[in-house]
CSV table of C-alpha atoms and ligand atoms in Angstrom, one decimal:
chain,number,residue,atom,x,y,z
W,1,MET,CA,-0.8,63.5,-8.1
W,2,LEU,CA,2.0,65.2,-6.0
W,3,GLU,CA,3.5,68.4,-7.2
W,4,LEU,CA,7.0,69.5,-6.0
W,5,SER,CA,9.2,72.4,-6.9
W,6,SER,CA,12.0,71.9,-4.4
W,7,ILE,CA,15.0,69.8,-5.2
W,8,SER,CA,15.4,68.6,-1.6
W,9,ASP,CA,11.7,67.5,-1.5
W,10,LEU,CA,12.2,65.7,-4.8
W,11,ARG,CA,15.3,63.9,-3.6
W,12,SER,CA,13.4,62.7,-0.5
W,13,TRP,CA,10.6,61.4,-2.6
W,14,THR,CA,12.9,59.7,-5.0
W,15,ARG,CA,14.9,58.0,-2.2
W,16,ALA,CA,11.6,56.7,-0.6
W,17,GLU,CA,10.5,55.3,-3.9
W,18,HIS,CA,13.8,53.5,-4.5
W,19,ALA,CA,13.8,52.3,-0.9
W,20,ALA,CA,10.4,50.8,-1.5
W,21,GLY,CA,11.8,49.0,-4.5
W,22,ARG,CA,9.8,51.0,-7.0
W,23,ARG,CA,11.1,51.7,-10.5
W,24,ILE,CA,10.9,55.3,-11.5
W,25,GLY,CA,10.1,56.5,-15.0
W,26,LEU,CA,10.9,60.1,-16.0
W,27,VAL,CA,9.3,62.2,-18.7
W,28,PRO,CA,11.2,65.5,-19.0
W,29,THR,CA,9.2,68.3,-20.7
W,30,MET,CA,9.0,72.0,-21.0
W,31,GLY,CA,5.2,71.9,-20.4
W,32,PHE,CA,2.3,73.0,-22.7
W,33,LEU,CA,1.6,69.3,-22.9
W,34,HIS,CA,0.1,67.6,-25.9
W,35,ASP,CA,-0.7,64.0,-26.9
W,36,GLY,CA,3.0,63.5,-27.8
W,37,HIS,CA,4.0,64.1,-24.2
W,38,LEU,CA,1.1,62.0,-23.0
W,39,ALA,CA,2.4,59.1,-25.2
W,40,LEU,CA,5.7,59.5,-23.3
W,41,VAL,CA,3.8,59.2,-20.0
W,42,ASP,CA,2.0,56.1,-21.2
W,43,GLU,CA,5.3,54.5,-22.2
W,44,ALA,CA,7.0,55.4,-18.9
W,45,ARG,CA,3.9,54.0,-17.0
W,46,ARG,CA,4.3,50.7,-18.9
W,47,ARG,CA,8.0,50.5,-17.9
W,48,ALA,CA,8.0,51.8,-14.3
W,49,ASP,CA,6.0,51.8,-11.1
W,50,SER,CA,6.0,55.5,-10.6
W,51,VAL,CA,6.0,58.2,-13.3
W,52,VAL,CA,7.7,61.6,-12.8
W,53,LEU,CA,6.9,64.4,-15.3
W,54,SER,CA,9.1,67.5,-15.1
W,55,ILE,CA,7.9,70.8,-16.4
W,56,PHE,CA,10.7,73.3,-16.8
W,57,VAL,CA,11.3,75.8,-19.6
W,58,ASN,CA,15.0,75.5,-19.6
W,59,PRO,CA,16.6,78.9,-20.4
W,60,LEU,CA,20.0,77.3,-21.2
W,61,GLN,CA,18.7,75.7,-24.4
W,62,PHE,CA,17.3,78.9,-25.9
W,63,GLY,CA,19.6,81.2,-28.0
W,64,PRO,CA,19.5,85.0,-27.4
W,65,ALA,CA,17.2,85.5,-30.4
W,66,GLU,CA,14.9,82.5,-29.7
W,67,ASP,CA,11.5,82.3,-28.1
W,68,LEU,CA,12.2,81.8,-24.4
W,69,THR,CA,9.9,84.5,-23.2
W,70,ARG,CA,7.0,83.7,-25.5
W,71,TYR,CA,7.4,79.9,-25.2
W,72,PRO,CA,3.8,78.7,-24.5
W,73,ARG,CA,3.0,77.9,-20.9
W,74,ASP,CA,-0.2,76.7,-19.2
W,75,LEU,CA,0.5,75.0,-15.9
W,76,PRO,CA,-3.1,74.5,-14.8
W,77,ARG,CA,-3.9,72.7,-18.0
W,78,ASP,CA,-0.6,70.7,-17.7
W,79,ARG,CA,-1.5,69.7,-14.2
W,80,ALA,CA,-4.9,68.4,-15.3
W,81,LEU,CA,-3.6,66.5,-18.2
W,82,ALA,CA,-0.7,64.9,-16.2
W,83,SER,CA,-3.0,63.9,-13.4
W,84,SER,CA,-5.7,62.4,-15.7
W,85,ARG,CA,-2.9,60.4,-17.4
W,86,GLY,CA,-1.8,58.9,-14.1
W,87,VAL,CA,1.4,60.8,-13.5
W,88,ASP,CA,2.5,60.3,-9.9
W,89,LEU,CA,4.6,63.4,-9.4
W,90,ILE,CA,5.1,66.6,-11.4
W,91,PHE,CA,8.3,68.4,-10.7
W,92,VAL,CA,8.0,72.1,-11.5
W,93,PRO,CA,11.2,73.9,-10.4
W,94,GLU,CA,11.9,77.6,-10.5
W,95,THR,CA,14.9,78.7,-12.7
W,96,SER,CA,16.6,79.9,-9.5
W,97,ALA,CA,16.4,76.3,-8.1
W,98,MET,CA,17.9,74.7,-11.2
W,99,TYR,CA,20.5,77.4,-11.9
W,100,PRO,CA,21.3,79.2,-8.7
W,101,PRO,CA,23.6,82.2,-8.9
W,102,GLY,CA,27.1,81.1,-9.7
W,103,SER,CA,26.1,77.9,-11.5
W,104,GLU,CA,28.3,77.6,-14.5
W,105,VAL,CA,29.2,74.0,-15.3
W,106,ARG,CA,27.7,72.7,-18.6
W,107,VAL,CA,27.6,69.4,-20.4
W,108,ILE,CA,29.5,69.5,-23.7
W,109,PRO,CA,27.7,67.3,-26.2
W,110,GLY,CA,30.5,66.3,-28.7
W,111,SER,CA,30.5,66.0,-32.5
W,112,ILE,CA,26.9,64.6,-32.9
W,113,ALA,CA,25.7,68.1,-31.9
W,114,ALA,CA,27.8,69.9,-34.6
W,115,ARG,CA,25.4,69.4,-37.5
W,116,TRP,CA,21.6,70.0,-38.2
W,117,GLU,CA,19.9,71.5,-35.1
W,118,GLY,CA,23.2,72.0,-33.4
W,119,ALA,CA,24.5,74.1,-36.3
W,120,ALA,CA,21.3,76.1,-36.5
W,121,ARG,CA,21.1,76.6,-32.7
W,122,PRO,CA,24.5,77.1,-31.2
W,123,GLY,CA,24.7,76.0,-27.6
W,124,HIS,CA,21.2,74.5,-27.7
W,125,PHE,CA,22.3,70.9,-27.0
W,126,SER,CA,24.7,71.9,-24.3
W,127,GLY,CA,21.7,73.4,-22.6
W,128,VAL,CA,19.5,70.4,-23.2
W,129,LEU,CA,22.1,67.9,-21.9
W,130,THR,CA,22.9,70.0,-18.9
W,131,VAL,CA,19.3,70.2,-17.8
W,132,VAL,CA,18.7,66.5,-18.6
W,133,ALA,CA,21.8,65.5,-16.7
W,134,LYS,CA,20.5,67.5,-13.7
W,135,LEU,CA,17.1,65.9,-13.9
W,136,PHE,CA,18.7,62.4,-14.1
W,137,HIS,CA,20.7,63.2,-10.9
W,138,LEU,CA,17.6,64.5,-9.1
W,139,VAL,CA,15.1,61.9,-10.1
W,140,GLU,CA,17.5,58.9,-10.5
W,141,PRO,CA,15.1,57.3,-12.9
W,142,ASP,CA,15.3,53.7,-14.1
W,143,VAL,CA,13.9,54.7,-17.4
W,144,ALA,CA,13.4,58.0,-19.2
W,145,CYS,CA,11.3,58.6,-22.3
W,146,PHE,CA,11.9,61.0,-25.1
W,147,GLY,CA,10.1,61.6,-28.4
W,148,GLN,CA,11.4,60.7,-31.8
W,149,LYS,CA,10.5,64.1,-33.2
W,150,ASP,CA,13.6,65.6,-31.5
W,151,ILE,CA,15.8,62.8,-32.9
W,152,GLN,CA,19.1,64.7,-32.5
W,153,GLN,CA,18.3,65.5,-28.9
W,154,LEU,CA,17.4,61.8,-28.3
W,155,THR,CA,20.6,60.6,-30.0
W,156,LEU,CA,22.7,62.9,-27.8
W,157,ILE,CA,21.0,61.9,-24.6
W,158,LYS,CA,21.6,58.2,-25.5
W,159,ARG,CA,25.2,59.1,-26.2
W,160,MET,CA,25.6,61.0,-22.9
W,161,VAL,CA,24.1,58.1,-20.9
W,162,HIS,CA,26.4,55.7,-22.7
W,163,ASP,CA,29.5,57.8,-22.4
W,164,LEU,CA,28.9,58.7,-18.7
W,165,ASP,CA,27.9,55.1,-17.7
W,166,TRP,CA,24.5,56.2,-16.4
W,167,PRO,CA,22.5,53.2,-15.2
W,168,LEU,CA,19.3,54.0,-16.9
W,169,GLU,CA,17.4,53.1,-20.0
W,170,ILE,CA,16.5,55.7,-22.6
W,171,VAL,CA,13.3,54.9,-24.6
W,172,MET,CA,12.3,56.5,-27.8
W,173,VAL,CA,8.6,57.0,-28.4
W,174,LYS,CA,7.3,57.4,-31.9
W,175,THR,CA,6.2,60.9,-33.0
W,176,VAL,CA,2.5,61.5,-32.5
W,177,ARG,CA,0.8,63.3,-35.5
W,178,GLU,CA,-2.3,65.2,-36.3
W,179,ASN,CA,-4.7,63.4,-38.7
W,180,ASP,CA,-3.2,65.3,-41.6
W,181,GLY,CA,0.4,64.2,-40.7
W,182,LEU,CA,1.7,67.3,-38.8
W,183,ALA,CA,4.0,66.2,-36.0
W,184,LEU,CA,2.7,67.4,-32.6
W,185,SER,CA,4.9,70.1,-31.1
W,186,SER,CA,4.2,72.8,-28.4
W,187,ARG,CA,5.5,75.3,-31.0
W,188,ASN,CA,2.6,74.5,-33.4
W,189,ALA,CA,0.7,76.9,-31.1
W,190,TYR,CA,2.6,79.7,-32.9
W,191,LEU,CA,1.1,78.8,-36.3
W,192,ASP,CA,-1.8,80.9,-37.5
W,193,PRO,CA,-4.5,78.9,-39.5
W,194,VAL,CA,-2.8,79.6,-42.9
W,195,ASP,CA,0.7,78.5,-41.7
W,196,ARG,CA,-0.9,75.6,-39.8
W,197,GLN,CA,-2.1,74.3,-43.2
W,198,ARG,CA,1.2,75.0,-44.8
W,199,ALA,CA,3.2,73.2,-42.1
W,200,VAL,CA,1.7,69.8,-43.3
W,201,VAL,CA,4.2,70.0,-46.2
W,202,LEU,CA,7.0,68.8,-43.9
W,203,SER,CA,5.3,65.5,-43.3
W,204,ARG,CA,4.2,65.3,-46.9
W,205,ALA,CA,7.8,65.7,-48.0
W,206,LEU,CA,8.9,62.9,-45.7
W,207,GLN,CA,6.1,60.8,-47.0
W,208,ALA,CA,7.3,61.5,-50.6
W,209,ALA,CA,10.8,60.4,-49.7
W,210,HIS,CA,9.4,57.2,-48.2
W,211,ASP,CA,7.3,56.5,-51.3
W,212,ALA,CA,10.3,57.1,-53.5
W,213,TRP,CA,12.5,54.7,-51.4
W,214,ARG,CA,9.8,52.1,-51.6
W,215,ALA,CA,9.7,52.5,-55.3
W,216,GLY,CA,13.5,51.8,-55.4
W,217,ALA,CA,15.3,55.1,-55.0
W,218,THR,CA,18.4,54.7,-52.7
W,219,ARG,CA,20.5,57.8,-53.6
W,220,PRO,CA,20.1,60.7,-51.1
W,221,PRO,CA,20.2,63.3,-53.9
W,222,ASP,CA,17.2,61.6,-55.6
W,223,LEU,CA,15.2,61.4,-52.4
W,224,GLU,CA,16.1,65.0,-51.5
W,225,ALA,CA,15.0,66.2,-54.9
W,226,ARG,CA,11.7,64.5,-54.4
W,227,MET,CA,11.3,66.2,-51.0
W,228,ARG,CA,12.2,69.6,-52.4
W,229,GLN,CA,9.7,69.2,-55.2
W,230,GLU,CA,7.1,68.6,-52.5
W,231,LEU,CA,8.3,71.5,-50.3
W,232,GLN,CA,8.2,73.8,-53.2
W,233,ARG,CA,4.4,73.4,-53.4
W,234,GLU,CA,4.4,75.7,-50.4
W,235,PRO,CA,6.6,78.6,-51.4
W,236,ALA,CA,6.1,80.3,-48.0
W,237,VAL,CA,7.8,77.4,-46.3
W,238,ALA,CA,11.6,77.8,-46.3
W,239,ALA,CA,13.5,74.5,-45.9
W,240,GLU,CA,16.6,74.9,-43.7
W,241,TYR,CA,18.0,71.4,-44.1
W,242,ILE,CA,17.1,67.9,-45.3
W,243,ALA,CA,19.3,65.3,-43.7
W,244,MET,CA,19.7,61.6,-44.6
W,245,VAL,CA,21.7,60.1,-41.8
W,246,ASP,CA,22.6,57.0,-39.9
W,247,PRO,CA,20.8,56.5,-36.6
W,248,GLU,CA,23.9,56.3,-34.4
W,249,ARG,CA,25.8,59.4,-35.2
W,250,LEU,CA,23.4,61.2,-37.5
W,251,ALA,CA,26.1,61.5,-40.1
W,252,PRO,CA,25.1,61.7,-43.8
W,253,VAL,CA,24.8,58.3,-45.6
W,254,GLU,CA,25.8,57.6,-49.2
W,255,THR,CA,23.0,55.1,-49.7
W,256,VAL,CA,19.8,55.0,-47.8
W,257,ASP,CA,18.3,51.9,-46.2
W,258,ALA,CA,15.6,51.0,-43.8
W,259,LEU,CA,17.6,52.3,-40.8
W,260,THR,CA,18.3,55.7,-42.4
W,261,ILE,CA,16.7,58.7,-40.6
W,262,ILE,CA,15.4,61.5,-42.9
W,263,ALA,CA,15.1,64.8,-41.0
W,264,VAL,CA,13.9,68.1,-42.2
W,265,ALA,CA,13.8,71.6,-40.7
W,266,ALA,CA,11.9,74.5,-42.1
W,267,ARG,CA,10.6,77.9,-41.3
W,268,VAL,CA,6.8,78.3,-41.6
W,269,GLY,CA,6.1,82.0,-41.3
W,270,GLY,CA,8.0,83.0,-38.1
W,271,THR,CA,8.0,79.4,-36.7
W,272,ARG,CA,10.8,76.9,-37.1
W,273,LEU,CA,9.6,73.3,-37.3
W,274,ILE,CA,11.4,70.0,-37.4
W,275,ASP,CA,10.3,66.5,-38.3
W,276,ASN,CA,11.8,63.2,-39.2
W,277,ILE,CA,11.1,59.6,-40.1
W,278,ALA,CA,13.1,56.3,-39.9
W,279,LEU,CA,12.8,55.2,-43.5
W,280,GLY,CA,11.9,51.6,-42.7
W,281,GLU,CA,9.0,52.8,-40.6
W,282,GLY,CA,7.7,55.7,-42.6
W,283,ILE,CA,5.3,58.3,-41.1
W,284,GLY,CA,3.5,55.5,-39.3
S,301,LIG,O1,12.3,68.1,-25.5
S,301,LIG,C1,12.1,69.0,-24.6
S,301,LIG,O2,11.0,69.4,-24.3
S,301,LIG,C2,13.3,69.6,-23.9
S,301,LIG,O3,14.4,69.7,-24.8
S,301,LIG,C3,13.8,68.8,-22.6
S,301,LIG,C4,14.2,67.4,-23.0
S,301,LIG,C5,12.6,68.7,-21.7
S,301,LIG,C6,14.9,69.5,-22.0
S,301,LIG,O4,14.6,70.7,-21.5
């Protein structure tokens, strides 16, 4: 596995791959890899000849009171995992390479970013889209894979690619979960054992909504009440929002159906977690 940190080296590699007629798959990450990231790698591998995994903790997507400095990092472990999964190239740039002094142009995400995570984390999605746009320019991938867990991020990236006529395919990969249902996330590393147990209530609440829907409930307030009932079983878990939305614009729906996305955000101790399901698919 090749490791590059320089933008010019990356460009040379990318151009050689394309010149050789090889399709490139990109998996953008902030590192501290887990099985969810590795599922993205597997999907990219299925769809491309060469797989690039970027590791970059992007300061632009963290608010001033967020966890940029303590975000978990373990590059040696990430290298070993990426290499054992058949990644061809890891791109690990310095912040100064991605945002040299004077860099100030940002991608503005539009109205899909106004709600949910965008409302809770002002500026977050502008930071995400800016770094993803840069990575798309640097790697020129034919396909890029993103996880379902960050559904609003994925929806916005699809929108950006569509609106800016980018010639690449964005693939969603289903959320990977622990055996008890907890969605994998690098931020799960913040949870102490007690909060780790409590955190399972997010997926249990989504499961409860799914069960209620399968039993015939179609009104969002009814499903939300069912979810809140479940969440209240863990009084130390503070729900921030429960969203029942369409998959295109993530706008609230009046009646849920198989395509509806149900998303939840909650604080578990000091850690903010998110999770979601597509109602027709359930927890999976
Ligand atoms: O999902 C993430 O890990 C990040 O938001 C991404 C897409 C790598 C951009 O920094």
